Short mmCIF file of C-alpha atoms in Angstrom, two decimals:
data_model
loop_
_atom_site.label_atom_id
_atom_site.label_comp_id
_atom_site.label_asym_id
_atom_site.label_seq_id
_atom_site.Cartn_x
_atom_site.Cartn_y
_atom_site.Cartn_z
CA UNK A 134 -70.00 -35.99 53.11
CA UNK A 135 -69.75 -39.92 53.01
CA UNK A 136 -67.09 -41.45 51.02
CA UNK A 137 -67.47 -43.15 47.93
CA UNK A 138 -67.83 -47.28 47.92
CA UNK A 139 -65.59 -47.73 45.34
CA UNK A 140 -66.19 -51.50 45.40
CA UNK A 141 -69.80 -50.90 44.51
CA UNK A 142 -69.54 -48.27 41.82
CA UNK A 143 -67.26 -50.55 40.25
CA UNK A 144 -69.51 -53.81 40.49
CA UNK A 145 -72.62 -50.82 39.12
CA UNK A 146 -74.99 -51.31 43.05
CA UNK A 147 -75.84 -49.03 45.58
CA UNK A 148 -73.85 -51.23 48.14
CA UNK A 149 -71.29 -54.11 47.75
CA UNK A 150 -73.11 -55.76 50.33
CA UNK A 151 -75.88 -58.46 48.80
CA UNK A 152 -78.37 -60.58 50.48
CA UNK A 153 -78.06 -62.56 47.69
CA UNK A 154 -74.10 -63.45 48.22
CA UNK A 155 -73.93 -63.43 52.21
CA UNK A 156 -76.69 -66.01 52.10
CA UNK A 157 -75.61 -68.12 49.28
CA UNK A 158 -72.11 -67.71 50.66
CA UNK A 159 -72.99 -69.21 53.68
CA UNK A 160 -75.34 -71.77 52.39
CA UNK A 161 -72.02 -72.41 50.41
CA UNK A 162 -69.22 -72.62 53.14
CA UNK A 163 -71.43 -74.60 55.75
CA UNK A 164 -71.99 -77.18 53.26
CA UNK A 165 -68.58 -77.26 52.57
CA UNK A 166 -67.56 -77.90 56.20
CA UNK A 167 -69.90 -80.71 55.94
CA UNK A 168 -68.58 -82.53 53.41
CA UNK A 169 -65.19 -81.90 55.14
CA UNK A 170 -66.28 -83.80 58.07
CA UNK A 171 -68.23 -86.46 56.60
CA UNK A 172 -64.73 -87.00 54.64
CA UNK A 173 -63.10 -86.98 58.00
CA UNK A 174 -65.60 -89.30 59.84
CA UNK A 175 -64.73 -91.72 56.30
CA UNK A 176 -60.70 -91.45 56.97
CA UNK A 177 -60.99 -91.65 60.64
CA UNK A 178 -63.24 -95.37 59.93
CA UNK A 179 -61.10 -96.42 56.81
CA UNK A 180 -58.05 -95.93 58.91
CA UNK A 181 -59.16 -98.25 61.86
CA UNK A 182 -60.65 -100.90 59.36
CA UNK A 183 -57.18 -101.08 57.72
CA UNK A 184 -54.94 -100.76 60.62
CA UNK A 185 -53.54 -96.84 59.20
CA UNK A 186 -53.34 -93.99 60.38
CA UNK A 187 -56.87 -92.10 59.13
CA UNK A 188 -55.95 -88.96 60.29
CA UNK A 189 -52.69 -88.38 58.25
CA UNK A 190 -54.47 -90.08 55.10
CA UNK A 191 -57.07 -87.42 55.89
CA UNK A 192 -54.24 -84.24 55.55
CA UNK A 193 -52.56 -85.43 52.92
CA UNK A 194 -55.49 -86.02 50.93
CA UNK A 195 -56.39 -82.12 51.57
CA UNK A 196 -52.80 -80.80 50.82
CA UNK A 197 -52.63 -82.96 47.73
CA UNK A 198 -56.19 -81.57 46.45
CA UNK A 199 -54.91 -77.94 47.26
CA UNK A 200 -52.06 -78.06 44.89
CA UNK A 201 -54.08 -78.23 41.34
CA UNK A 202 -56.08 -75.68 43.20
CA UNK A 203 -53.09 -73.18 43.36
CA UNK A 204 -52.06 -73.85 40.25
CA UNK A 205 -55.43 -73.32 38.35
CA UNK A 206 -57.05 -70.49 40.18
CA UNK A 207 -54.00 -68.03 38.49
CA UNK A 208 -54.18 -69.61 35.64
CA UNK A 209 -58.17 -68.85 35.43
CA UNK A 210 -57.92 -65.11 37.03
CA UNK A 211 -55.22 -64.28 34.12
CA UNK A 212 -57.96 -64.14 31.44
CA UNK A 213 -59.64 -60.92 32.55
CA UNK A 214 -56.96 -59.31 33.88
CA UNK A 215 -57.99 -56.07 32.26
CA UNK A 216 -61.38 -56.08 34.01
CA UNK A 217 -60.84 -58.75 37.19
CA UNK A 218 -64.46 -59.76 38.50
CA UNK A 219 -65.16 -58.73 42.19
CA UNK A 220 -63.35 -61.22 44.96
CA UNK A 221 -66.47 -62.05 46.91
CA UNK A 222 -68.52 -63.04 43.91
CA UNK A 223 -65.28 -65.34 42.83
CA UNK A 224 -64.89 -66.58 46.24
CA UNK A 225 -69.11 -67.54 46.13
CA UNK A 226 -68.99 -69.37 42.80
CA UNK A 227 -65.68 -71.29 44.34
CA UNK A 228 -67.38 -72.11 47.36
CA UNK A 229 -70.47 -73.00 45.86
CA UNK A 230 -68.44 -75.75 43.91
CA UNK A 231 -67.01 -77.18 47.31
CA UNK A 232 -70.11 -77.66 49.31
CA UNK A 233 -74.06 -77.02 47.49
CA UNK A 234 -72.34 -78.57 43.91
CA UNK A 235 -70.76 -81.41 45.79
CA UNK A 236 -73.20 -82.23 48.34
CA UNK A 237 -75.89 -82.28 45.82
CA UNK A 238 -74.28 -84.38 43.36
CA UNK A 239 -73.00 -87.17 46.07
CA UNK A 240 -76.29 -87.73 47.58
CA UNK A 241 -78.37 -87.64 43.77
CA UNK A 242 -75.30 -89.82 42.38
CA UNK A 243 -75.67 -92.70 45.52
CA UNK A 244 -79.30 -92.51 45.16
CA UNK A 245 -79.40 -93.39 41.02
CA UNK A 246 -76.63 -95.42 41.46
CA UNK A 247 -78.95 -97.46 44.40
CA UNK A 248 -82.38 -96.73 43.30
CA UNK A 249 -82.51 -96.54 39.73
CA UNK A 250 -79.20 -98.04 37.27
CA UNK A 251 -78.39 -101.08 39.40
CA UNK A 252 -82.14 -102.55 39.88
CA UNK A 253 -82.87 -101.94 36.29
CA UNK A 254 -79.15 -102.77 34.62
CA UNK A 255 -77.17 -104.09 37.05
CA UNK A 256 -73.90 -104.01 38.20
CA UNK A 257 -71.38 -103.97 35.66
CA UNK A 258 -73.69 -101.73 33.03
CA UNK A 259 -75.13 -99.82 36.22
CA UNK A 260 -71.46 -98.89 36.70
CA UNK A 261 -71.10 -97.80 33.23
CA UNK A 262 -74.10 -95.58 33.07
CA UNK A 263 -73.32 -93.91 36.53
CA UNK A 264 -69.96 -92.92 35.44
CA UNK A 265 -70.56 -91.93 31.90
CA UNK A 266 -74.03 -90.37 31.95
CA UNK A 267 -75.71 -89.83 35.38
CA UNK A 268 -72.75 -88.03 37.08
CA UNK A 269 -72.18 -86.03 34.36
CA UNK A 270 -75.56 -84.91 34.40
CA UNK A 271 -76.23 -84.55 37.95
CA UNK A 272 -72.50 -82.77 38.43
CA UNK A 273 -72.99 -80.30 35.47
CA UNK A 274 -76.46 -79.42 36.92
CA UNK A 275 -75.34 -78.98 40.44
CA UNK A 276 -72.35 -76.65 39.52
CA UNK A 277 -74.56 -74.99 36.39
CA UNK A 278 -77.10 -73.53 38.84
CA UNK A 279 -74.80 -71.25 40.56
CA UNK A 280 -74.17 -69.52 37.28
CA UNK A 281 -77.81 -69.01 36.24
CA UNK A 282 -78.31 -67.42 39.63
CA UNK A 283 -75.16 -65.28 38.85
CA UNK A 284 -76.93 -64.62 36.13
CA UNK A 285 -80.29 -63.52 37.57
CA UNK A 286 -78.98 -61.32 40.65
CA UNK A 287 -75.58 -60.51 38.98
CA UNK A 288 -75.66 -59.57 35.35
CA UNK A 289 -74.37 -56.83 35.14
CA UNK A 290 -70.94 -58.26 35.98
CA UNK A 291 -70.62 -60.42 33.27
CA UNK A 292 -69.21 -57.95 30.44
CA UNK A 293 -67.57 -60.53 28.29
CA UNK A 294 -67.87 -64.17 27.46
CA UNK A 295 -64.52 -65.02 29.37
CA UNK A 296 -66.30 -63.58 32.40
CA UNK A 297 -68.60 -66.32 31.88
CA UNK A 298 -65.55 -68.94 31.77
CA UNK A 299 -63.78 -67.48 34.97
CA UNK A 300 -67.32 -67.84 36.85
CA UNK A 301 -67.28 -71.49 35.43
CA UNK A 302 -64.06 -72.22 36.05
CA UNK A 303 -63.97 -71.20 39.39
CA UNK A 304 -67.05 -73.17 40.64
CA UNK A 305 -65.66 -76.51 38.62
CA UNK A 306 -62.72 -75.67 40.46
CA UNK A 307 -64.13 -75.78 44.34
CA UNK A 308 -66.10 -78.93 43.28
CA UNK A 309 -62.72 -80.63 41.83
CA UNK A 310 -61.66 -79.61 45.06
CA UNK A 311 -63.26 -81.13 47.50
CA UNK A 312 -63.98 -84.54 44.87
CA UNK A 313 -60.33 -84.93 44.82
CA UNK A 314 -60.35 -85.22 48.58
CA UNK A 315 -62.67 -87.96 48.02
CA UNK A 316 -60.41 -89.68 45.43
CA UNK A 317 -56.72 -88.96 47.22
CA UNK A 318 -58.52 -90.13 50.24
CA UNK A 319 -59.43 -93.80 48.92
CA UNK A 320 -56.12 -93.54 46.79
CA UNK A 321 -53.94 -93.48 50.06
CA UNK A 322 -55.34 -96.34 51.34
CA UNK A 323 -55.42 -98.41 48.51
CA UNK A 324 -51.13 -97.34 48.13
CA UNK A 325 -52.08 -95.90 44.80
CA UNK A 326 -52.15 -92.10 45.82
CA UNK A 327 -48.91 -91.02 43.62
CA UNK A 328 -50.79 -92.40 40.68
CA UNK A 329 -54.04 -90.76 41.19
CA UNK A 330 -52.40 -87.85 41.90
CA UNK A 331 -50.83 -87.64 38.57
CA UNK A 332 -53.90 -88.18 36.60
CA UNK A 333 -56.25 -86.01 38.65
CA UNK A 334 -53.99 -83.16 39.45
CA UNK A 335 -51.23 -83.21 36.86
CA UNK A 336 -52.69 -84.94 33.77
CA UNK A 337 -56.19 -83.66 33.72
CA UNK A 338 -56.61 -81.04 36.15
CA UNK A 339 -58.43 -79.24 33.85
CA UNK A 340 -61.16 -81.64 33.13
CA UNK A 341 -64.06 -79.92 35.41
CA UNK A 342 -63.16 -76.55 34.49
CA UNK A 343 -63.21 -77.02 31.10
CA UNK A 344 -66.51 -78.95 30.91
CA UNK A 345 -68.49 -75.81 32.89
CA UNK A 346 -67.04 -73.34 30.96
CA UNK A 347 -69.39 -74.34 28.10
CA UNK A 348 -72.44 -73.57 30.85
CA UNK A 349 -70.65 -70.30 31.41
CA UNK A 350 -70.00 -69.78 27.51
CA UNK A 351 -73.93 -70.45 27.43
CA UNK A 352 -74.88 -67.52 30.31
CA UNK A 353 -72.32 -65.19 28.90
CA UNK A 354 -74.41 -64.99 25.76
CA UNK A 355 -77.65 -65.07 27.75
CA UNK A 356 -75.92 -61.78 29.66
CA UNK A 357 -74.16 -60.17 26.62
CA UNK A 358 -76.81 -60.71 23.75
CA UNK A 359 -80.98 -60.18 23.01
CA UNK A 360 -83.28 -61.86 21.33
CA UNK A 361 -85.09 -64.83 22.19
CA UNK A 362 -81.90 -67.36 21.76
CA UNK A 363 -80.38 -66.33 25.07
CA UNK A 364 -82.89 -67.80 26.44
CA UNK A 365 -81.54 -71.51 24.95
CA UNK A 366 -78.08 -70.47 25.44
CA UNK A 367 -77.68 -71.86 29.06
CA UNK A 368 -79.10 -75.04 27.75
CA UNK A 369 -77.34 -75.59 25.08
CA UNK A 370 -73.88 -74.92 27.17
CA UNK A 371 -74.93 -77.54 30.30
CA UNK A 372 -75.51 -79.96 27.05
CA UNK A 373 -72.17 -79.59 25.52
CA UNK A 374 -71.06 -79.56 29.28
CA UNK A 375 -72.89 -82.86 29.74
CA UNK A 376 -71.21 -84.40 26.76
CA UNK A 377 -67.60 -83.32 27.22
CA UNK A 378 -67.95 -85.04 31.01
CA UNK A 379 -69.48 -88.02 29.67
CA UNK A 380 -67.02 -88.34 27.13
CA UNK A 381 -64.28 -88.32 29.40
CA UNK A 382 -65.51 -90.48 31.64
CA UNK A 383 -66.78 -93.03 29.35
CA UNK A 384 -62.85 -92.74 28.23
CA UNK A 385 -61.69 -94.87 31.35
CA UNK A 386 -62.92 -97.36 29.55
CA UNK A 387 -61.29 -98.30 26.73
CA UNK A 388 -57.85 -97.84 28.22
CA UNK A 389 -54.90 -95.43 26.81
CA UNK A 390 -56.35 -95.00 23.97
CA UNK A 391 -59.88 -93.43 24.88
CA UNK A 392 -58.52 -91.36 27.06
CA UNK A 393 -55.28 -89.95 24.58
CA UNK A 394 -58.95 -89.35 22.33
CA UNK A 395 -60.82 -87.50 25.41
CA UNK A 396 -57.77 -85.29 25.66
CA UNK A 397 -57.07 -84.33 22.44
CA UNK A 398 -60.94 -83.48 22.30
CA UNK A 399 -60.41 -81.13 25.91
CA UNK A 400 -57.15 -79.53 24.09
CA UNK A 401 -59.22 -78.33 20.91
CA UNK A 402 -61.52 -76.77 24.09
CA UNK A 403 -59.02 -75.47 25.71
CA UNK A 404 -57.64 -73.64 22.51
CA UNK A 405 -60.97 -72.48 21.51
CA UNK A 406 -61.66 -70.72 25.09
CA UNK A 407 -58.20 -69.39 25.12
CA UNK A 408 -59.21 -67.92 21.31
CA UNK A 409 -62.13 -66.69 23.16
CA UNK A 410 -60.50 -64.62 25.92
CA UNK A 411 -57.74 -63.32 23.53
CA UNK A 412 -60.86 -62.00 21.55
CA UNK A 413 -62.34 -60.38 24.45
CA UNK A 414 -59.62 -58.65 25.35
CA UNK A 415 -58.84 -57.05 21.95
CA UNK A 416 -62.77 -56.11 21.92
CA UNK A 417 -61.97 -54.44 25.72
CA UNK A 418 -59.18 -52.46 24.96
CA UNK A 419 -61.19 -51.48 21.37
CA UNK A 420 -63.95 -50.05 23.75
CA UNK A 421 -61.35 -48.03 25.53
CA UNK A 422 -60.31 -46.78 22.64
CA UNK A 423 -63.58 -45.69 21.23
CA UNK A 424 -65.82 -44.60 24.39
CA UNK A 425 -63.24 -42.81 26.29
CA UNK A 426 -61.75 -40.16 24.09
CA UNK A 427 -65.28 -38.24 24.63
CA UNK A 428 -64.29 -37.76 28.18
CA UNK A 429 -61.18 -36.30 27.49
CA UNK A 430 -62.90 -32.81 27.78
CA UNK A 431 -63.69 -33.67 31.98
CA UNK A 432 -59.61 -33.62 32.16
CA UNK A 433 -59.73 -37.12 33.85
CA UNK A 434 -58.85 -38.88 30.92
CA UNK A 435 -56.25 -37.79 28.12
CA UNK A 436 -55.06 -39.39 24.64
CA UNK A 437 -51.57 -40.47 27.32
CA UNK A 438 -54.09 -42.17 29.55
CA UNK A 439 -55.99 -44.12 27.41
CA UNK A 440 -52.78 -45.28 25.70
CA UNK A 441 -52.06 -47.07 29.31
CA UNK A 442 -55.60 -48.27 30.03
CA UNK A 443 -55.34 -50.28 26.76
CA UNK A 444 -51.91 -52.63 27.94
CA UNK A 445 -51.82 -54.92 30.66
CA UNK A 446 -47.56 -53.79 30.94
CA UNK A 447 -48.69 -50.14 30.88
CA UNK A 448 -51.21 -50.43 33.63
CA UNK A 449 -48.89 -52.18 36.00
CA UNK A 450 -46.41 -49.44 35.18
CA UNK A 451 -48.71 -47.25 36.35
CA UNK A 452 -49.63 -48.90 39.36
CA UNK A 453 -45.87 -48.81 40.59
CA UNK A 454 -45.86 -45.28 40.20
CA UNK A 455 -48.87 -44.75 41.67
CA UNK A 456 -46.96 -46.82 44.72
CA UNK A 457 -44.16 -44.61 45.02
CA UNK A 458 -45.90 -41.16 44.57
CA UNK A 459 -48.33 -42.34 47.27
CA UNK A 460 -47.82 -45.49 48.77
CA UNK A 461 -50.49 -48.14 49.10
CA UNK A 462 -53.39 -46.33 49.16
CA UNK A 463 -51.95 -44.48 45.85
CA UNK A 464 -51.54 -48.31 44.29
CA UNK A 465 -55.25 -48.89 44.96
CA UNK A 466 -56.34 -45.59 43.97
CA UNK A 467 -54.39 -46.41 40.69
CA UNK A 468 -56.46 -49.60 40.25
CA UNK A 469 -59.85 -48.28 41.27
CA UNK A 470 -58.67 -45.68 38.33
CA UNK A 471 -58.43 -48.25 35.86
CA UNK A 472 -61.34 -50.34 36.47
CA UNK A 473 -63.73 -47.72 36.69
CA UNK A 474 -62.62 -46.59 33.52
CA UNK A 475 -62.11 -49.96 31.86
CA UNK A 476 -66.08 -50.60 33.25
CA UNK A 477 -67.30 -47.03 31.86
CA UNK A 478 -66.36 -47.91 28.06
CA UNK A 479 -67.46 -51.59 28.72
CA UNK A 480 -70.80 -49.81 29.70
CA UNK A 481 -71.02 -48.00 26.55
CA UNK A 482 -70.23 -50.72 24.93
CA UNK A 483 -73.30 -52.93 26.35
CA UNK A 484 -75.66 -49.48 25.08
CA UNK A 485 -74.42 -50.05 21.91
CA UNK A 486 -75.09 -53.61 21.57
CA UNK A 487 -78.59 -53.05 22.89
CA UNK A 488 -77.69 -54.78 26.48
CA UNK A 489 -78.81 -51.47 28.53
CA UNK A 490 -79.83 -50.82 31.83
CA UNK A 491 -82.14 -47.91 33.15
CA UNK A 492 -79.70 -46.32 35.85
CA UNK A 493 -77.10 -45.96 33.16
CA UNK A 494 -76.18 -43.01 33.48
CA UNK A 495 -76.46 -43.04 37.05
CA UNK A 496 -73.68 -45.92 36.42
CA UNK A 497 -71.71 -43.64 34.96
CA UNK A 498 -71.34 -40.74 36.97
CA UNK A 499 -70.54 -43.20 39.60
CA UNK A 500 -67.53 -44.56 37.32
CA UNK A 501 -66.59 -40.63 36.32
CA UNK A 502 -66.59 -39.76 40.32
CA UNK A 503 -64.36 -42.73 41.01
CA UNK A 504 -61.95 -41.68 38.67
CA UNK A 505 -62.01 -38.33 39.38
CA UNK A 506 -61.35 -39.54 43.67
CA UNK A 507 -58.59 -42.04 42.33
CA UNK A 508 -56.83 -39.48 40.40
CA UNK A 509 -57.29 -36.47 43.37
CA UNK A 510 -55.48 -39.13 45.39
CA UNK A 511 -52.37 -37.68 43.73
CA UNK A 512 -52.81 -34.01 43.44
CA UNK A 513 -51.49 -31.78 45.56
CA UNK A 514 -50.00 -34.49 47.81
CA UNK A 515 -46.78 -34.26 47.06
CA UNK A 516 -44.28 -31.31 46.19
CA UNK A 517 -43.39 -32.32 43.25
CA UNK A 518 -44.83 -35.72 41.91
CA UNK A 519 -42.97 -37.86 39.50
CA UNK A 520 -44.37 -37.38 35.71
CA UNK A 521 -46.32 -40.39 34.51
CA UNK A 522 -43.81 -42.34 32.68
CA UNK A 523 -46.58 -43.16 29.90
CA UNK A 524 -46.59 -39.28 29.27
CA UNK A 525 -44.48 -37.53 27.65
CA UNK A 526 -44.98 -34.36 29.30
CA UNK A 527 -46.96 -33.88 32.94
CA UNK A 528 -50.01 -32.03 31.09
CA UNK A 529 -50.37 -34.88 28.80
CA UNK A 530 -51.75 -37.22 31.82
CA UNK A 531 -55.09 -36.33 34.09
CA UNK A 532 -53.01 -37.24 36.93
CA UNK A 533 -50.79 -34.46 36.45
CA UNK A 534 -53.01 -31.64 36.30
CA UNK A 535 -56.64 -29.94 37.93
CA UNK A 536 -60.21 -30.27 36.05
CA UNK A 537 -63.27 -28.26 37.00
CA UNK A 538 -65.03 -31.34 37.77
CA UNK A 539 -66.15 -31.47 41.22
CA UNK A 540 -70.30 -31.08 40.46
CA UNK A 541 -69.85 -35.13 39.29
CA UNK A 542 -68.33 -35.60 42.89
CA UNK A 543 -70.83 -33.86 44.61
CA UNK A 544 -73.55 -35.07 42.72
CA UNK A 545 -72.18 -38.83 43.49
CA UNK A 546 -72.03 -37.80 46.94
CA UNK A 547 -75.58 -36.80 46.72
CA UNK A 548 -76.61 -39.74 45.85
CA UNK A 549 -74.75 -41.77 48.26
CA UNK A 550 -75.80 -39.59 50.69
CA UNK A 551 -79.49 -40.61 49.93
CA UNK A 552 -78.63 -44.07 49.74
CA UNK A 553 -78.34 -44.02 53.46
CA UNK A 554 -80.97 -42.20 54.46
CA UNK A 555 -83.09 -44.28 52.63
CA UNK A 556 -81.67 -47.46 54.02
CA UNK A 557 -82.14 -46.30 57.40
CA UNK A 558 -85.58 -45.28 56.79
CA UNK A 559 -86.40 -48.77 55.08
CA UNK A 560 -87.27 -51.91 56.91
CA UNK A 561 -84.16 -54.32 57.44
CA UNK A 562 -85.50 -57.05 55.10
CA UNK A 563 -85.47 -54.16 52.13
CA UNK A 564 -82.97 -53.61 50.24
CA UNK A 565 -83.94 -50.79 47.90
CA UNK A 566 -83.16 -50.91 43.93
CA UNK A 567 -80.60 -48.80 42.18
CA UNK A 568 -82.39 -45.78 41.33
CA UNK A 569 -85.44 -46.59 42.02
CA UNK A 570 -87.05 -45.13 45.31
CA UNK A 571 -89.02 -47.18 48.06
CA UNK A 572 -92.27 -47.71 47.40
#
């Protein structure tokens, strides 16, 4: 029998593989590398203009962008810890940012700046209305369209408005990327590079990732809610996007004191969407607590259990005994464990709110034979395992003890099974629907 893709149950597809993301990806990366060596070509030409060394300017302007970007990618994948989105998806929106949002916005931004502000306003107001309201537009836009097609071909992933704000954030923080480049690199030779780096990547880091959120805030309710509204909801989040970026960049100025207004106005944001995740998380663990005490009777879930799903300390206790009663693989068994189970009451949770889709339960007999595969991982591996220090007594944890409960297996197997005959049978350009047969 094939094995279960445990990184597809848990992002709800047939396969983890998506036409979708390897081509976007792509698209993504190679425009990156573009901009990369247009910035190059720029420091190699700046450098032999001024008599410096373009080369160096051109690495330290890279290592200095990468700091803010180690400190705020953590900082963004700690609000939904409890249910982390999938890598590859991250790594798209990211790279999207770096190259497509970046590219775009560079050539539309030289093009108004040359075609359109300066022959109609000139330079000094042309200046004024490129900063403040044609960049933000064009830059909001550019980064904004990677989360409606997120959206389109990847709903299902976004459970929770912060989901929408990690998407955001992590596509406002490729593009801050690879702008700050751009800035470090004419900082450096200009001798100023210790001050821009203090405002761009110590100061304000947070400006871009704050300003898409609101986009993502907008497709999180487009995602989460029905009724015709969610269709205005993206809208009305690349406005308040629009605005916030506008603001702050109309803040330059009028000196210290615009900008000490412009961030006061990004800390109230910042609050609000930290508010925001520490709401969604209280809903997630409620959901836990409500939608998985019916599966208690399966014996792969008991009162002990659920009591760990709902803490972030208790799950990582359980991961490190999952380590030492069976290694690595037992540590990833753990956390396929958790998320399946963590994505099976988020599932109920969408029913409930009307949010449903037809392969449902399809869905979640996946999530039910994950967990029951995660939690075999442990059973009758070792002599004696240690007990679950989150139980009290071994028979008060699933992982402690045997459930009749192999027909879910075997009927995920099935499916999985069929899966791949069907893929082999379909033309290479398919790529077949959950639950739905080819036509």
């Amino acid at each position: 029998m094939p094995r279960l893709d445990s990184k597809a149950i848990l992002q709800g597809r047939r396969s983890r593989y998506s036409m979708t993301l390897i081509l976007g990806t792509t698209v993504s990366v190679v425009c990156m590398i573009g901009m990369l060596g247009y910035l190059w070509l720029l420091a190699i030409a700046g450098g032999t203009a001024a008599g410096i060394d373009g080369a160096t300017g051109f690495f330290v302007s890279v290592v200095t962008a990468i700091i803010p970007v180690t400190i705020l990618v953590p900082l963004i994948l700690m609000l939904d810890r409890l249910e982390p989105e999938p890598g590859w998806v991250l790594f798209f929106a990211f790279a999207w940012g770096a190259g497509v949002a970046v590219v775009a916005s560079f050539l539309l931004n030289s093009w108004g700046l040359t075609y359109l502000t300066k022959p109609v306003f000139g330079d000094g107001v042309a200046d004024f209305l490129s900063t403040s309201l044609v960049a933000p537009v064009v830059e909001e836009s550019a980064k904004g369209m990677v989360l409606l097609i997120l959206l389109w071909r990847r709903r299902h992933e976004i459970d929770t408005f912060t989901d929408g704000v990690v998407y955001a954030g992590m596509v406002a923080t490729g593009f801050a990327f690879t702008e700050n480049i751009l800035y470090f690199l004419s900082a450096f030779f200009d001798g100023t590079l210790v001050a821009t780096f203090a405002i761009r990547g110590l100061i304000a880091p947070f400006g871009h990732p704050l300003y898409t959120a609101m986009i993502g805030l907008g497709v999180a309710y487009a995602a989460l809610r029905t009724g015709r509204l969610r269709f205005l909801a993206p809208f009305g989040g690349w406005l308040v996007a629009v605005l916030l970026h506008g603001m702050w960049n109309a803040s330059t100025y009028y000196g210290w004191t615009g900008l000490g207004v412009a961030y006061l106005v990004l800390f109230v944001v910042l609050l609000g969407i930290l508010a925001i995740a520490a709401r969604d998380r209280r809903s997630q663990v409620a959901a836990i607590d409500r939608y998985l005490p019916p599966y208690i009777s399966t014996g792969l879930v008991t009162p002990a259990d659920i009591t760990m799903l709902s803490s972030m300390t208790a799950r990582r206790q359980a991961r490190e005994w999952a380590s030492r009663n069976a290694g690595t693989k037992g540590r990833a068994a753990m956390k396929d464990y958790q998320l399946a189970a963590t994505e099976l009451a988020l599932l109920h949770q969408k029913l409930d709110a009307g949010v449903s889709r037809e392969n449902w339960k399809v869905n979640r007999d996946s999530f039910l034979a994950l967990m029951h595969v995660a939690r075999d991982t442990f059973l009758g591996r070792l002599p004696q395992p240690v007990t679950p220090g989150w139980a009290e007594n071994p028979t008060d944890s699933g992982f402690m003890r045997r459930a009749d409960f192999a027909h879910v297996i075997a009927q995920a197997r099935s499916q999985q099974a069929q899966i791949q005959q069907t893929q082999r049978r379909a033309p290479r350009n398919y790529v077949p629907r959950h639950g739905q047969p080819p036509e």
